[in-house]
mmCIF file of N, CA and C in Angstrom:
data_model
loop_
_atom_site.group_PDB
_atom_site.id
_atom_site.type_symbol
_atom_site.label_atom_id
_atom_site.label_comp_id
_atom_site.label_asym_id
_atom_site.label_seq_id
_atom_site.Cartn_x
_atom_site.Cartn_y
_atom_site.Cartn_z
ATOM 1 N N SER E 1 -11.658 -0.063 -12.450
ATOM 2 C CA SER E 1 -12.132 -0.020 -11.075
ATOM 3 C C SER E 1 -11.593 1.235 -10.397
ATOM 4 N N VAL E 2 -12.290 1.654 -9.372
ATOM 5 C CA VAL E 2 -11.881 2.816 -8.569
ATOM 6 C C VAL E 2 -11.917 2.404 -7.107
ATOM 7 N N ARG E 3 -10.907 2.792 -6.361
ATOM 8 C CA ARG E 3 -10.834 2.461 -4.938
ATOM 9 C C ARG E 3 -10.439 3.702 -4.145
ATOM 10 N N VAL E 4 -11.058 3.872 -2.993
ATOM 11 C CA VAL E 4 -10.650 4.901 -2.029
ATOM 12 C C VAL E 4 -10.363 4.168 -0.729
ATOM 13 N N ARG E 5 -9.150 4.344 -0.216
ATOM 14 C CA ARG E 5 -8.757 3.647 1.012
ATOM 15 C C ARG E 5 -8.207 4.653 2.014
ATOM 16 N N GLY E 6 -8.746 4.620 3.218
ATOM 17 C CA GLY E 6 -8.258 5.460 4.297
ATOM 18 C C GLY E 6 -7.551 4.618 5.346
ATOM 19 N N THR E 7 -6.410 5.085 5.800
ATOM 20 C CA THR E 7 -5.621 4.364 6.794
ATOM 21 C C THR E 7 -5.203 5.332 7.890
ATOM 22 N N THR E 8 -5.272 4.859 9.118
ATOM 23 C CA THR E 8 -4.771 5.641 10.248
ATOM 24 C C THR E 8 -3.983 4.708 11.164
ATOM 25 N N TRP E 9 -2.912 5.197 11.734
ATOM 26 C CA TRP E 9 -2.109 4.390 12.653
ATOM 27 C C TRP E 9 -1.607 5.290 13.776
ATOM 28 N N GLY E 10 -1.405 4.686 14.930
ATOM 29 C CA GLY E 10 -1.012 5.432 16.120
ATOM 30 C C GLY E 10 0.461 5.289 16.444
ATOM 31 N N ASN E 11 0.847 5.934 17.504
ATOM 32 C CA ASN E 11 2.216 5.836 17.989
ATOM 33 C C ASN E 11 2.470 4.456 18.577
ATOM 34 N N ILE E 12 3.712 4.120 18.730
ATOM 35 C CA ILE E 12 4.109 2.842 19.311
ATOM 36 C C ILE E 12 3.991 2.955 20.821
ATOM 37 N N SER E 13 3.352 1.958 21.438
ATOM 38 C CA SER E 13 3.255 1.961 22.905
ATOM 39 C C SER E 13 4.209 0.911 23.452
ATOM 40 N N GLY E 14 4.738 1.178 24.620
ATOM 41 C CA GLY E 14 5.712 0.273 25.223
ATOM 42 C C GLY E 14 7.115 0.624 24.762
ATOM 43 N N ARG E 15 8.089 -0.161 25.238
ATOM 44 C CA ARG E 15 9.462 0.099 24.826
ATOM 45 C C ARG E 15 10.296 -1.163 24.981
ATOM 46 N N ASP E 16 11.403 -1.182 24.289
ATOM 47 C CA ASP E 16 12.349 -2.287 24.352
ATOM 48 C C ASP E 16 13.473 -1.860 25.294
ATOM 49 N N VAL E 17 13.548 -2.472 26.452
ATOM 50 C CA VAL E 17 14.544 -2.070 27.459
ATOM 51 C C VAL E 17 15.968 -2.426 27.054
ATOM 52 N N THR E 18 16.138 -3.267 26.032
ATOM 53 C CA THR E 18 17.488 -3.630 25.591
ATOM 54 C C THR E 18 18.107 -2.570 24.689
ATOM 55 N N LEU E 19 17.303 -1.616 24.223
ATOM 56 C CA LEU E 19 17.856 -0.542 23.402
ATOM 57 C C LEU E 19 18.497 0.498 24.306
ATOM 58 N N THR E 20 19.733 0.853 24.001
ATOM 59 C CA THR E 20 20.461 1.789 24.849
ATOM 60 C C THR E 20 20.522 3.196 24.261
ATOM 61 N N VAL E 21 20.187 3.353 22.985
ATOM 62 C CA VAL E 21 20.253 4.667 22.353
ATOM 63 C C VAL E 21 18.985 5.441 22.701
ATOM 64 N N PRO E 22 19.101 6.640 23.270
ATOM 65 C CA PRO E 22 17.893 7.424 23.563
ATOM 66 C C PRO E 22 17.220 7.861 22.262
ATOM 67 N N SER E 23 15.900 7.905 22.285
ATOM 68 C CA SER E 23 15.158 8.253 21.075
ATOM 69 C C SER E 23 15.413 9.683 20.621
ATOM 70 N N THR E 24 15.944 10.524 21.512
ATOM 71 C CA THR E 24 16.255 11.900 21.106
ATOM 72 C C THR E 24 17.480 11.944 20.202
ATOM 73 N N ALA E 25 18.334 10.926 20.252
ATOM 74 C CA ALA E 25 19.523 10.892 19.405
ATOM 75 C C ALA E 25 19.173 10.505 17.966
ATOM 76 N N ILE E 26 18.126 9.715 17.789
ATOM 77 C CA ILE E 26 17.696 9.282 16.461
ATOM 78 C C ILE E 26 16.213 9.612 16.331
ATOM 79 N N PRO E 27 15.862 10.671 15.614
ATOM 80 C CA PRO E 27 14.452 11.091 15.540
ATOM 81 C C PRO E 27 13.508 10.006 15.034
ATOM 82 N N THR E 28 13.964 9.157 14.129
ATOM 83 C CA THR E 28 13.077 8.114 13.597
ATOM 84 C C THR E 28 12.828 6.991 14.597
ATOM 85 N N ALA E 29 13.568 6.965 15.706
ATOM 86 C CA ALA E 29 13.371 5.934 16.724
ATOM 87 C C ALA E 29 12.449 6.402 17.851
ATOM 88 N N ASP E 30 11.944 7.614 17.766
ATOM 89 C CA ASP E 30 11.067 8.158 18.803
ATOM 90 C C ASP E 30 9.667 7.553 18.657
ATOM 91 N N PRO E 31 9.216 6.739 19.627
ATOM 92 C CA PRO E 31 7.909 6.087 19.498
ATOM 93 C C PRO E 31 6.728 7.025 19.588
ATOM 94 N N THR E 32 6.961 8.275 20.013
ATOM 95 C CA THR E 32 5.859 9.241 20.104
ATOM 96 C C THR E 32 5.685 10.039 18.807
ATOM 97 N N ARG E 33 6.442 9.687 17.778
ATOM 98 C CA ARG E 33 6.365 10.400 16.500
ATOM 99 C C ARG E 33 6.143 9.426 15.349
ATOM 100 N N ARG E 34 5.278 8.435 15.558
ATOM 101 C CA ARG E 34 5.052 7.394 14.558
ATOM 102 C C ARG E 34 3.634 7.387 13.999
ATOM 103 N N ALA E 35 2.749 8.240 14.475
ATOM 104 C CA ALA E 35 1.342 8.234 14.048
ATOM 105 C C ALA E 35 1.179 8.877 12.672
ATOM 106 N N GLY E 36 0.024 8.614 12.055
ATOM 107 C CA GLY E 36 -0.245 9.245 10.768
ATOM 108 C C GLY E 36 -1.588 8.839 10.203
ATOM 109 N N GLN E 37 -1.968 9.521 9.148
ATOM 110 C CA GLN E 37 -3.184 9.212 8.399
ATOM 111 C C GLN E 37 -2.871 9.364 6.915
ATOM 112 N N ARG E 38 -3.586 8.570 6.098
ATOM 113 C CA ARG E 38 -3.408 8.675 4.658
ATOM 114 C C ARG E 38 -4.690 8.251 3.956
ATOM 115 N N ILE E 39 -5.028 8.939 2.878
ATOM 116 C CA ILE E 39 -6.124 8.545 2.006
ATOM 117 C C ILE E 39 -5.536 8.330 0.618
ATOM 118 N N ASP E 40 -5.758 7.136 0.067
ATOM 119 C CA ASP E 40 -5.266 6.776 -1.259
ATOM 120 C C ASP E 40 -6.438 6.594 -2.210
ATOM 121 N N VAL E 41 -6.236 6.974 -3.462
ATOM 122 C CA VAL E 41 -7.212 6.729 -4.520
ATOM 123 C C VAL E 41 -6.538 5.846 -5.564
ATOM 124 N N GLY E 42 -7.200 4.743 -5.899
ATOM 125 C CA GLY E 42 -6.641 3.807 -6.863
ATOM 126 C C GLY E 42 -7.513 3.672 -8.093
ATOM 127 N N LEU E 43 -6.865 3.552 -9.232
ATOM 128 C CA LEU E 43 -7.537 3.292 -10.497
ATOM 129 C C LEU E 43 -7.003 1.971 -11.033
ATOM 130 N N GLY E 44 -7.911 1.086 -11.416
ATOM 131 C CA GLY E 44 -7.501 -0.236 -11.860
ATOM 132 C C GLY E 44 -8.099 -0.628 -13.182
ATOM 133 N N LEU E 45 -7.493 -1.630 -13.787
ATOM 134 C CA LEU E 45 -7.941 -2.155 -15.059
ATOM 135 C C LEU E 45 -7.895 -3.675 -14.993
ATOM 136 N N ASN E 46 -8.998 -4.323 -15.358
ATOM 137 C CA ASN E 46 -9.088 -5.781 -15.424
ATOM 138 C C ASN E 46 -9.304 -6.185 -16.868
ATOM 139 N N LEU E 47 -8.441 -7.040 -17.386
ATOM 140 C CA LEU E 47 -8.579 -7.552 -18.741
ATOM 141 C C LEU E 47 -8.845 -9.054 -18.646
ATOM 142 N N TYR E 48 -9.965 -9.488 -19.195
ATOM 143 C CA TYR E 48 -10.341 -10.903 -19.130
ATOM 144 C C TYR E 48 -10.479 -11.443 -20.541
ATOM 145 N N ALA E 49 -9.852 -12.580 -20.798
ATOM 146 C CA ALA E 49 -9.952 -13.254 -22.090
ATOM 147 C C ALA E 49 -10.943 -14.404 -21.966
ATOM 148 N N PRO E 50 -12.076 -14.351 -22.648
ATOM 149 C CA PRO E 50 -13.063 -15.434 -22.558
ATOM 150 C C PRO E 50 -12.562 -16.724 -23.190
ATOM 151 N N ALA E 51 -13.315 -17.803 -23.008
ATOM 152 C CA ALA E 51 -12.912 -19.145 -23.459
ATOM 153 C C ALA E 51 -12.658 -19.225 -24.960
ATOM 154 N N SER E 52 -13.209 -18.332 -25.741
ATOM 155 C CA SER E 52 -13.053 -18.393 -27.198
ATOM 156 C C SER E 52 -11.776 -17.719 -27.702
ATOM 157 N N TRP E 53 -10.904 -17.269 -26.827
ATOM 158 C CA TRP E 53 -9.721 -16.520 -27.234
ATOM 159 C C TRP E 53 -8.462 -17.373 -27.404
ATOM 160 N N GLY E 54 -8.590 -18.632 -27.649
ATOM 161 C CA GLY E 54 -7.430 -19.483 -27.931
ATOM 162 C C GLY E 54 -6.455 -19.592 -26.777
ATOM 163 N N TRP E 55 -5.172 -19.294 -27.043
ATOM 164 C CA TRP E 55 -4.117 -19.473 -26.031
ATOM 165 C C TRP E 55 -4.315 -18.597 -24.799
ATOM 166 N N ALA E 56 -5.008 -17.482 -24.903
ATOM 167 C CA ALA E 56 -5.224 -16.582 -23.764
ATOM 168 C C ALA E 56 -6.524 -16.874 -23.023
ATOM 169 N N ALA E 57 -7.226 -17.932 -23.422
ATOM 170 C CA ALA E 57 -8.545 -18.226 -22.860
ATOM 171 C C ALA E 57 -8.507 -18.363 -21.337
ATOM 172 N N ASN E 58 -9.518 -17.783 -20.691
ATOM 173 C CA ASN E 58 -9.733 -17.876 -19.241
ATOM 174 C C ASN E 58 -8.626 -17.238 -18.405
ATOM 175 N N ASN E 59 -7.877 -16.330 -18.969
ATOM 176 C CA ASN E 59 -6.854 -15.591 -18.233
ATOM 177 C C ASN E 59 -7.374 -14.198 -17.897
ATOM 178 N N ARG E 60 -6.936 -13.688 -16.759
ATOM 179 C CA ARG E 60 -7.301 -12.342 -16.344
ATOM 180 C C ARG E 60 -6.032 -11.630 -15.868
ATOM 181 N N LEU E 61 -5.849 -10.417 -16.345
ATOM 182 C CA LEU E 61 -4.740 -9.568 -15.923
ATOM 183 C C LEU E 61 -5.330 -8.339 -15.254
ATOM 184 N N ALA E 62 -4.866 -8.032 -14.053
ATOM 185 C CA ALA E 62 -5.367 -6.879 -13.298
ATOM 186 C C ALA E 62 -4.191 -5.998 -12.897
ATOM 187 N N VAL E 63 -4.340 -4.690 -13.096
ATOM 188 C CA VAL E 63 -3.317 -3.716 -12.720
ATOM 189 C C VAL E 63 -4.030 -2.551 -12.038
ATOM 190 N N GLU E 64 -3.481 -2.107 -10.897
ATOM 191 C CA GLU E 64 -4.050 -0.968 -10.183
ATOM 192 C C GLU E 64 -2.929 -0.042 -9.742
ATOM 193 N N VAL E 65 -3.150 1.260 -9.896
ATOM 194 C CA VAL E 65 -2.208 2.284 -9.441
ATOM 195 C C VAL E 65 -2.919 3.112 -8.382
ATOM 196 N N GLU E 66 -2.280 3.254 -7.202
ATOM 197 C CA GLU E 66 -2.838 4.049 -6.103
ATOM 198 C C GLU E 66 -1.943 5.256 -5.846
ATOM 199 N N LEU E 67 -2.585 6.405 -5.664
ATOM 200 C CA LEU E 67 -1.873 7.639 -5.348
ATOM 201 C C LEU E 67 -2.420 8.221 -4.051
ATOM 202 N N PRO E 68 -1.553 8.713 -3.170
ATOM 203 C CA PRO E 68 -2.061 9.359 -1.950
ATOM 204 C C PRO E 68 -2.612 10.745 -2.290
ATOM 205 N N VAL E 69 -3.847 11.003 -1.871
ATOM 206 C CA VAL E 69 -4.435 12.330 -2.072
ATOM 207 C C VAL E 69 -4.373 13.154 -0.784
ATOM 208 N N TYR E 70 -4.159 12.481 0.345
ATOM 209 C CA TYR E 70 -3.985 13.151 1.638
ATOM 210 C C TYR E 70 -3.021 12.307 2.439
ATOM 211 N N GLN E 71 -2.042 12.973 3.042
ATOM 212 C CA GLN E 71 -1.053 12.258 3.839
ATOM 213 C C GLN E 71 -0.585 13.174 4.969
ATOM 214 N N ARG E 72 -0.762 12.727 6.192
ATOM 215 C CA ARG E 72 -0.323 13.518 7.357
ATOM 216 C C ARG E 72 0.491 12.589 8.252
ATOM 217 N N LEU E 73 1.762 12.880 8.374
ATOM 218 C CA LEU E 73 2.666 12.047 9.160
ATOM 219 C C LEU E 73 3.155 12.838 10.364
ATOM 220 N N ALA E 74 3.096 12.228 11.540
ATOM 221 C CA ALA E 74 3.507 12.888 12.788
ATOM 222 C C ALA E 74 4.948 12.520 13.098
ATOM 223 N N GLY E 75 5.869 13.119 12.404
ATOM 224 C CA GLY E 75 7.271 12.836 12.662
ATOM 225 C C GLY E 75 8.015 12.516 11.386
ATOM 226 N N PRO E 76 9.288 12.179 11.519
ATOM 227 C CA PRO E 76 10.131 11.914 10.356
ATOM 228 C C PRO E 76 9.931 10.491 9.820
ATOM 229 N N GLN E 77 8.832 10.292 9.111
ATOM 230 C CA GLN E 77 8.525 8.986 8.525
ATOM 231 C C GLN E 77 8.630 9.073 7.007
ATOM 232 N N LEU E 78 8.772 7.927 6.394
ATOM 233 C CA LEU E 78 8.756 7.890 4.942
ATOM 234 C C LEU E 78 7.324 7.993 4.448
ATOM 235 N N GLY E 79 7.075 8.899 3.537
ATOM 236 C CA GLY E 79 5.757 9.040 2.940
ATOM 237 C C GLY E 79 5.613 8.088 1.761
ATOM 238 N N SER E 80 4.444 8.097 1.169
ATOM 239 C CA SER E 80 4.165 7.255 0.016
ATOM 240 C C SER E 80 3.969 8.133 -1.211
ATOM 241 N N ASP E 81 4.602 7.778 -2.317
ATOM 242 C CA ASP E 81 4.420 8.491 -3.578
ATOM 243 C C ASP E 81 3.334 7.828 -4.421
ATOM 244 N N TYR E 82 3.417 6.524 -4.562
ATOM 245 C CA TYR E 82 2.438 5.754 -5.325
ATOM 246 C C TYR E 82 2.625 4.268 -5.027
ATOM 247 N N MET E 83 1.627 3.479 -5.376
ATOM 248 C CA MET E 83 1.702 2.025 -5.242
ATOM 249 C C MET E 83 1.136 1.393 -6.509
ATOM 250 N N VAL E 84 1.749 0.334 -6.971
ATOM 251 C CA VAL E 84 1.273 -0.405 -8.138
ATOM 252 C C VAL E 84 1.053 -1.848 -7.721
ATOM 253 N N THR E 85 -0.133 -2.374 -8.046
ATOM 254 C CA THR E 85 -0.455 -3.771 -7.767
ATOM 255 C C THR E 85 -0.837 -4.427 -9.082
ATOM 256 N N ALA E 86 -0.239 -5.569 -9.358
ATOM 257 C CA ALA E 86 -0.557 -6.309 -10.584
ATOM 258 C C ALA E 86 -0.795 -7.774 -10.221
ATOM 259 N N GLY E 87 -1.701 -8.386 -10.937
ATOM 260 C CA GLY E 87 -1.978 -9.800 -10.695
ATOM 261 C C GLY E 87 -2.448 -10.502 -11.949
ATOM 262 N N TRP E 88 -2.212 -11.790 -11.992
ATOM 263 C CA TRP E 88 -2.637 -12.626 -13.107
ATOM 264 C C TRP E 88 -3.390 -13.812 -12.534
ATOM 265 N N GLN E 89 -4.504 -14.141 -13.139
ATOM 266 C CA GLN E 89 -5.320 -15.278 -12.699
ATOM 267 C C GLN E 89 -5.651 -16.149 -13.899
ATOM 268 N N TYR E 90 -5.710 -17.433 -13.636
ATOM 269 C CA TYR E 90 -6.154 -18.380 -14.663
ATOM 270 C C TYR E 90 -7.237 -19.251 -14.047
ATOM 271 N N ALA E 91 -8.334 -19.417 -14.737
ATOM 272 C CA ALA E 91 -9.432 -20.268 -14.263
ATOM 273 C C ALA E 91 -9.750 -21.296 -15.329
ATOM 274 N N TRP E 92 -9.981 -22.535 -14.928
ATOM 275 C CA TRP E 92 -10.350 -23.574 -15.894
ATOM 276 C C TRP E 92 -11.662 -24.203 -15.577
#
């Protein structure tokens, strides 16, 4: 399988009045520097064992690896290197 996923997120609006540290002291706490966009491309593999396969019958194993092909972060945020998703299903 092939997947293309685009994500966009904005800055944080509002504030917590109980926080006493100014956002200028900690760059990652600045709510005006939290926006970003990312486009990921994923490649996946689905393996299905039909009913005639004995002990593995009716099982499905799925694995997908996603890599960011475009990433724009507005501020000191953690970027993404890759994501791996795996799943197992059994149907009777």
